[in-house]
Coordinates of C-alpha atoms in Angstrom, one line a residue:
M1 CA -30.1 39.4 -34.9
S2 CA -26.9 41.4 -34.9
A3 CA -23.5 40.0 -34.5
S4 CA -23.2 41.7 -31.1
T5 CA -26.1 39.7 -29.8
T6 CA -25.3 36.3 -31.4
T7 CA -24.5 33.6 -28.9
H8 CA -22.5 30.5 -29.4
D9 CA -22.8 27.4 -27.3
T10 CA -19.5 26.3 -25.9
P11 CA -19.1 22.6 -26.7
R12 CA -18.9 20.6 -23.5
K13 CA -16.1 18.2 -22.9
P14 CA -17.3 14.6 -23.2
R15 CA -17.9 12.9 -19.9
L16 CA -15.1 10.4 -19.4
R17 CA -15.5 7.2 -17.4
P18 CA -13.9 7.4 -14.0
F19 CA -10.7 5.4 -13.6
R20 CA -10.2 4.2 -10.1
I21 CA -6.8 3.4 -8.6
L22 CA -5.9 1.8 -5.2
S23 CA -2.4 2.5 -4.0
L24 CA -0.9 0.7 -1.0
A25 CA 2.3 1.9 0.8
G26 CA 5.1 -0.2 2.4
G27 CA 6.0 -0.5 6.0
G28 CA 6.8 -4.1 7.0
F29 CA 4.6 -5.5 9.8
L30 CA 2.9 -2.1 10.0
G31 CA 1.0 -3.3 7.0
L32 CA -1.3 -5.1 9.4
Y33 CA -2.9 -1.7 9.8
T34 CA -3.5 -1.5 6.0
A35 CA -4.7 -5.1 5.8
K36 CA -7.3 -4.5 8.5
V37 CA -8.7 -1.4 6.8
L38 CA -8.8 -3.3 3.5
A39 CA -10.5 -6.3 5.1
E40 CA -13.2 -4.1 6.5
L41 CA -13.7 -2.3 3.2
E42 CA -14.1 -5.6 1.5
A43 CA -16.6 -6.7 4.1
L44 CA -18.5 -3.5 3.7
D45 CA -18.6 -3.9 -0.1
G46 CA -19.5 -7.6 0.0
T47 CA -17.4 -8.4 -3.1
P48 CA -13.6 -8.9 -3.7
L49 CA -12.2 -5.4 -3.3
G50 CA -10.0 -5.6 -6.4
R51 CA -13.1 -5.5 -8.6
R52 CA -13.8 -1.9 -7.5
F53 CA -10.6 -0.6 -9.1
D54 CA -9.1 -0.3 -12.6
L55 CA -5.5 -0.4 -11.4
L56 CA -3.9 -1.7 -8.2
A57 CA -0.4 -0.6 -7.0
G58 CA 1.6 -1.6 -4.0
T59 CA 5.1 -1.4 -2.6
S60 CA 6.8 -3.8 -0.1
V61 CA 4.1 -5.1 2.2
G62 CA 1.7 -3.0 0.1
G63 CA 2.8 -5.0 -2.9
I64 CA 1.9 -8.2 -1.2
L65 CA -1.5 -6.8 -0.4
A66 CA -2.0 -5.5 -3.9
L67 CA -1.1 -8.9 -5.4
A68 CA -3.5 -10.6 -3.0
L69 CA -6.3 -8.2 -4.2
A70 CA -5.3 -8.8 -7.9
F71 CA -5.8 -12.6 -7.4
E72 CA -9.0 -12.0 -5.2
I73 CA -7.5 -13.6 -2.1
P74 CA -9.8 -12.5 0.7
M75 CA -8.3 -9.7 2.8
A76 CA -9.6 -11.5 5.9
E77 CA -7.2 -14.3 5.1
V78 CA -4.3 -11.9 4.6
V79 CA -5.1 -10.4 8.1
R80 CA -5.0 -13.9 9.5
L81 CA -1.6 -14.4 7.8
F82 CA -0.2 -11.4 9.7
L83 CA -1.6 -12.7 13.0
D84 CA -0.6 -16.3 12.6
R85 CA 2.7 -16.0 10.8
G86 CA 3.9 -12.5 11.7
R87 CA 6.2 -13.7 14.5
E88 CA 7.8 -16.3 12.2
I89 CA 8.4 -13.8 9.4
F90 CA 9.6 -11.0 11.6
S91 CA 10.4 -10.9 15.3
A92 CA 8.6 -12.1 18.4
R93 CA 10.8 -9.7 20.4
G94 CA 9.7 -6.2 21.3
M95 CA 11.7 -3.1 20.7
P96 CA 14.9 -3.3 22.9
G97 CA 14.6 -1.0 25.9
T98 CA 18.3 -0.4 26.6
R99 CA 21.1 0.9 24.5
V100 CA 23.0 -2.3 24.9
G101 CA 19.9 -4.2 23.8
R102 CA 19.5 -2.0 20.8
L103 CA 23.2 -2.5 19.8
L104 CA 22.8 -6.3 20.1
D105 CA 19.7 -6.1 17.9
L106 CA 21.6 -4.0 15.3
S107 CA 24.5 -6.5 15.3
R108 CA 22.1 -9.2 13.9
Q109 CA 22.0 -7.4 10.5
V110 CA 25.6 -6.2 10.2
M111 CA 27.1 -9.2 8.3
G112 CA 23.9 -10.3 6.5
P113 CA 20.1 -9.8 6.4
K114 CA 18.3 -9.9 9.7
Y115 CA 15.8 -12.5 8.5
S116 CA 16.2 -15.4 6.1
G117 CA 13.0 -14.8 4.3
R118 CA 12.1 -18.5 4.3
A119 CA 9.0 -18.0 6.5
L120 CA 7.7 -15.2 4.2
F121 CA 8.4 -17.3 1.1
K122 CA 6.5 -20.2 2.6
A123 CA 3.5 -18.0 3.5
L124 CA 3.4 -16.4 0.0
A125 CA 3.7 -19.8 -1.7
Q126 CA 0.6 -21.0 0.2
Q127 CA -1.4 -18.0 -0.9
L128 CA -0.1 -17.4 -4.4
G129 CA 1.3 -20.7 -5.5
E130 CA 2.8 -20.9 -8.9
R131 CA 0.5 -18.3 -10.5
T132 CA 2.1 -15.7 -12.7
L133 CA 1.4 -12.0 -13.2
G134 CA -0.2 -12.9 -16.5
E135 CA -2.9 -14.9 -14.6
A136 CA -3.9 -12.0 -12.3
L137 CA -7.6 -11.1 -12.4
H138 CA -6.9 -7.3 -12.1
P139 CA -4.2 -5.0 -13.4
V140 CA -1.4 -4.3 -10.9
V141 CA 1.9 -2.5 -10.8
I142 CA 4.6 -3.4 -8.2
P143 CA 7.8 -1.3 -7.7
A144 CA 11.1 -2.9 -7.0
V145 CA 14.8 -2.1 -7.4
D146 CA 17.2 -4.0 -9.6
V147 CA 20.2 -3.9 -7.3
S148 CA 22.4 -5.6 -9.9
R149 CA 22.3 -2.5 -12.1
S150 CA 21.0 0.1 -9.6
R151 CA 17.9 0.6 -11.7
T152 CA 14.2 1.1 -10.8
K153 CA 11.8 -1.7 -11.9
V154 CA 8.0 -1.8 -12.0
F155 CA 6.6 -5.3 -12.4
K156 CA 3.3 -5.2 -14.3
T157 CA 0.5 -7.4 -15.4
P158 CA 0.0 -7.3 -19.2
H159 CA -2.9 -4.9 -19.0
A160 CA -1.7 -2.6 -21.8
P161 CA 0.4 -3.2 -24.9
A162 CA 3.4 -1.2 -23.5
S163 CA 3.1 -3.0 -20.1
R164 CA 4.0 -6.5 -21.3
G165 CA 7.1 -8.4 -20.5
D166 CA 6.5 -9.7 -16.9
E167 CA 3.5 -11.9 -17.5
A168 CA 5.5 -15.1 -17.0
V169 CA 7.0 -14.0 -13.7
R170 CA 5.6 -15.7 -10.6
A171 CA 3.6 -13.4 -8.4
M172 CA 5.2 -14.8 -5.2
D173 CA 8.7 -13.9 -6.6
V174 CA 7.5 -10.3 -7.3
A175 CA 6.0 -10.2 -3.8
M176 CA 9.3 -11.3 -2.3
A177 CA 11.3 -8.8 -4.4
T178 CA 9.2 -5.7 -3.6
S179 CA 9.4 -6.5 0.2
A180 CA 13.2 -7.4 0.3
A181 CA 14.1 -4.5 2.5
P182 CA 18.0 -4.1 2.6
A183 CA 19.6 -5.6 5.7
Y184 CA 16.2 -7.1 6.7
F185 CA 15.6 -9.7 3.9
P186 CA 17.9 -11.1 1.2
S187 CA 17.6 -9.7 -2.3
V188 CA 15.5 -11.9 -4.7
R189 CA 16.8 -13.2 -8.0
I190 CA 14.4 -13.1 -10.9
G191 CA 15.9 -14.1 -14.1
E192 CA 19.4 -12.7 -14.3
H193 CA 19.0 -9.9 -11.8
L194 CA 18.7 -9.3 -8.1
Y195 CA 15.8 -7.2 -6.8
A196 CA 15.2 -5.4 -3.5
D197 CA 12.4 -3.4 -1.9
G198 CA 10.6 -1.0 -4.1
G199 CA 10.4 1.3 -1.1
L200 CA 14.0 2.5 -1.9
F201 CA 12.3 4.8 -4.4
A202 CA 8.5 4.5 -4.1
V203 CA 7.3 3.6 -0.6
A204 CA 3.9 5.0 -1.6
P205 CA 3.4 4.1 -5.3
D206 CA 0.8 6.7 -6.0
Q207 CA 2.8 8.5 -8.6
V208 CA 3.9 5.2 -10.2
A209 CA 0.3 4.2 -10.5
L210 CA -0.8 7.6 -12.0
H211 CA 2.1 7.5 -14.5
E212 CA 1.1 4.0 -15.5
A213 CA -2.5 5.0 -16.0
E214 CA -1.7 8.2 -17.9
H215 CA 1.3 7.2 -20.1
F216 CA 0.7 3.4 -20.6
M217 CA -3.1 3.0 -20.4
G218 CA -4.1 6.3 -22.1
I219 CA -6.1 7.6 -19.1
R220 CA -6.5 11.4 -18.7
P221 CA -5.7 12.7 -15.2
R222 CA -9.2 14.2 -14.8
Q223 CA -10.6 10.6 -15.1
V224 CA -8.5 9.4 -12.1
R225 CA -9.9 8.8 -8.7
M226 CA -7.3 7.5 -6.3
L227 CA -7.6 5.8 -2.9
S228 CA -4.2 5.7 -1.1
L229 CA -3.6 3.8 2.1
G230 CA -0.6 4.3 4.4
T231 CA 1.0 2.2 7.2
A232 CA 0.3 4.3 10.3
T233 CA 3.5 6.4 10.0
R234 CA 2.0 9.8 9.6
D235 CA 3.8 12.3 11.9
Y236 CA 6.5 9.7 12.8
R237 CA 9.0 10.9 15.4
P238 CA 12.1 8.8 16.5
E239 CA 11.8 7.2 19.9
T240 CA 15.4 8.3 20.9
P241 CA 16.8 11.8 20.8
V242 CA 18.2 13.0 17.4
E243 CA 21.7 14.4 17.5
A244 CA 23.5 16.3 14.8
D245 CA 26.5 14.0 14.8
D246 CA 24.6 10.7 14.8
G247 CA 26.4 7.9 12.9
A248 CA 25.2 4.5 11.7
V249 CA 24.2 3.4 15.2
G250 CA 22.1 6.5 15.8
W251 CA 20.4 6.3 12.4
L252 CA 19.7 2.6 12.6
D253 CA 18.6 2.5 16.2
G254 CA 15.0 1.5 16.5
G255 CA 14.7 1.3 12.7
R256 CA 14.9 5.1 12.6
L257 CA 16.4 5.4 9.1
L258 CA 13.8 3.1 7.5
L259 CA 10.9 4.6 9.4
T260 CA 12.0 8.1 8.5
L261 CA 12.2 7.1 4.8
V262 CA 8.8 5.5 5.0
S263 CA 7.2 8.4 6.7
V264 CA 8.6 11.3 4.6
Q265 CA 8.1 9.6 1.3
Q266 CA 4.4 9.1 2.1
Q267 CA 4.2 12.7 3.3
H268 CA 5.7 14.0 0.0
V269 CA 3.7 11.8 -2.3
E270 CA 0.4 12.8 -0.5
A271 CA 1.2 16.5 -1.1
M272 CA 2.1 15.9 -4.8
M273 CA -1.1 13.9 -5.4
E274 CA -3.3 16.4 -3.7
D275 CA -1.9 19.0 -6.1
R276 CA -2.4 16.7 -9.1
L277 CA -5.8 15.3 -8.4
G278 CA -7.4 17.6 -5.8
R279 CA -10.6 16.2 -4.4
R280 CA -10.3 13.1 -6.6
Y281 CA -7.5 11.9 -4.2
L282 CA -8.3 10.3 -0.9
R283 CA -5.6 9.3 1.6
L284 CA -6.3 7.1 4.6
D285 CA -3.7 6.8 7.3
A286 CA -3.1 6.9 11.1
S287 CA -0.7 9.0 13.1
W288 CA 2.3 7.3 14.5
P289 CA 1.6 6.3 18.2
Q290 CA 4.7 7.6 20.0
G291 CA 6.1 5.3 22.6
R292 CA 3.9 2.3 21.8
G293 CA 6.8 0.0 20.7
L294 CA 6.0 -0.3 17.0
G295 CA 8.6 -0.9 14.3
I296 CA 9.0 -2.2 10.8
D297 CA 9.7 -5.8 12.1
I298 CA 8.0 -5.8 15.5
A299 CA 5.2 -8.4 15.5
T300 CA 4.5 -8.8 19.2
P301 CA 0.9 -9.2 20.6
E302 CA 1.2 -5.6 21.8
A303 CA 2.0 -4.4 18.3
V304 CA -0.9 -6.3 16.9
E305 CA -3.2 -4.7 19.5
V306 CA -1.9 -1.2 18.7
L307 CA -2.2 -1.6 14.9
T308 CA -5.6 -3.1 15.2
G309 CA -6.8 -0.2 17.3
L310 CA -5.4 2.3 14.8
A311 CA -7.2 0.6 12.0
E312 CA -10.5 0.5 14.0
R313 CA -10.1 4.3 14.6
T314 CA -9.6 4.9 10.9
L315 CA -12.6 2.8 10.1
A316 CA -14.8 4.6 12.6
E317 CA -13.9 7.9 10.8
L318 CA -14.3 6.6 7.2
P319 CA -15.9 9.0 4.8
L320 CA -18.4 6.4 3.6
E321 CA -20.2 8.6 1.2
T322 CA -17.0 9.5 -0.5
L323 CA -16.0 5.9 -0.8
R324 CA -19.4 5.0 -2.2
K325 CA -19.5 7.8 -4.7
R326 CA -15.9 7.9 -5.9
F327 CA -14.9 4.3 -5.6
R328 CA -18.2 2.4 -5.6
I329 CA -17.3 0.7 -2.3
G330 CA -20.5 -0.3 -0.7
A331 CA -22.4 1.0 -3.7
G332 CA -25.0 -1.8 -3.4
R333 CA -25.6 -1.1 0.3
P334 CA -27.9 1.6 1.8
S335 CA -26.0 4.7 2.7
R336 CA -26.1 6.4 6.0
T337 CA -28.5 9.0 4.6
D338 CA -30.7 6.2 3.1
R339 CA -30.8 4.4 6.5
A340 CA -31.6 7.5 8.3
A341 CA -34.5 8.3 5.9
A342 CA -35.9 4.8 5.9
P343 CA -39.0 4.3 7.9
A344 CA -38.7 2.0 10.9
S345 CA -40.0 -1.5 10.4
Q346 CA -43.4 -2.1 11.9
S347 CA -44.2 -5.3 13.8
T348 CA -47.5 -7.0 13.4

């Protein structure tokens, strides 16, 4: 055979094991939406959801949820915490309807944080107790900000040699730190430093999680499958008119500054991750329900109803086959195709 007709087999790249990441965004009481979706996914799967992922990541309320998953606290219990304790942790009042009311609401966080954090600490202590990050059942990364030194911080379980150092830190302290939104909750002291909400730099910790997997755990990007959950802030629009010369009152009115930060960070991260991972990235979120009285710290029965409805709508539209194939969620249950093809049972 001549050289011109000689063929050479191109060696195939070895098939790498998929590496599955779950990333949970921040958003205060809006995290009830995320918790409801997670609880239904856990019920669908029939096992603790943390077992379906190789790495968990969460910021702010998403950090609380990620830690709950890392310790296999049932998501249904976390949903119950939102429903039973939400008005103690946040506010039982709705969004003020008048400008005077909104100014009075703003005045509650001028000289100090709006909430003491004691109710949140009590709730977390009941769920997480004295357990440390080193005792977590699944790897997790939790962004926060060291406000003592104006430095980012990612708390980690000791899941890789270069990820050690936080194993003795109590999980409930990390949960308090990542959710300590400035002007809403006090900063949290861990060791010699004060920490605040990780949402200051990573509301949606998707890129933090991918960096952890790639640079600290030796995972190649083509191995990664990521499921990312938002907090119902897609397409957020302020409830009051936006003016070019808005000052502090205009930006803080109705939580506008924080909600804008939450929404645009999630929007940006979603675009970045779609470019990095393509079809291996799945984002679940709901569009902001304009005029329905939602907010970062609004925990009224009306807010519960709206957030629950948004979660139910997301669940009704879930790409179940994608969840099953990419993330093994519900892998032990018959798929829609299987159920449709199965013969009807015959009575005798």
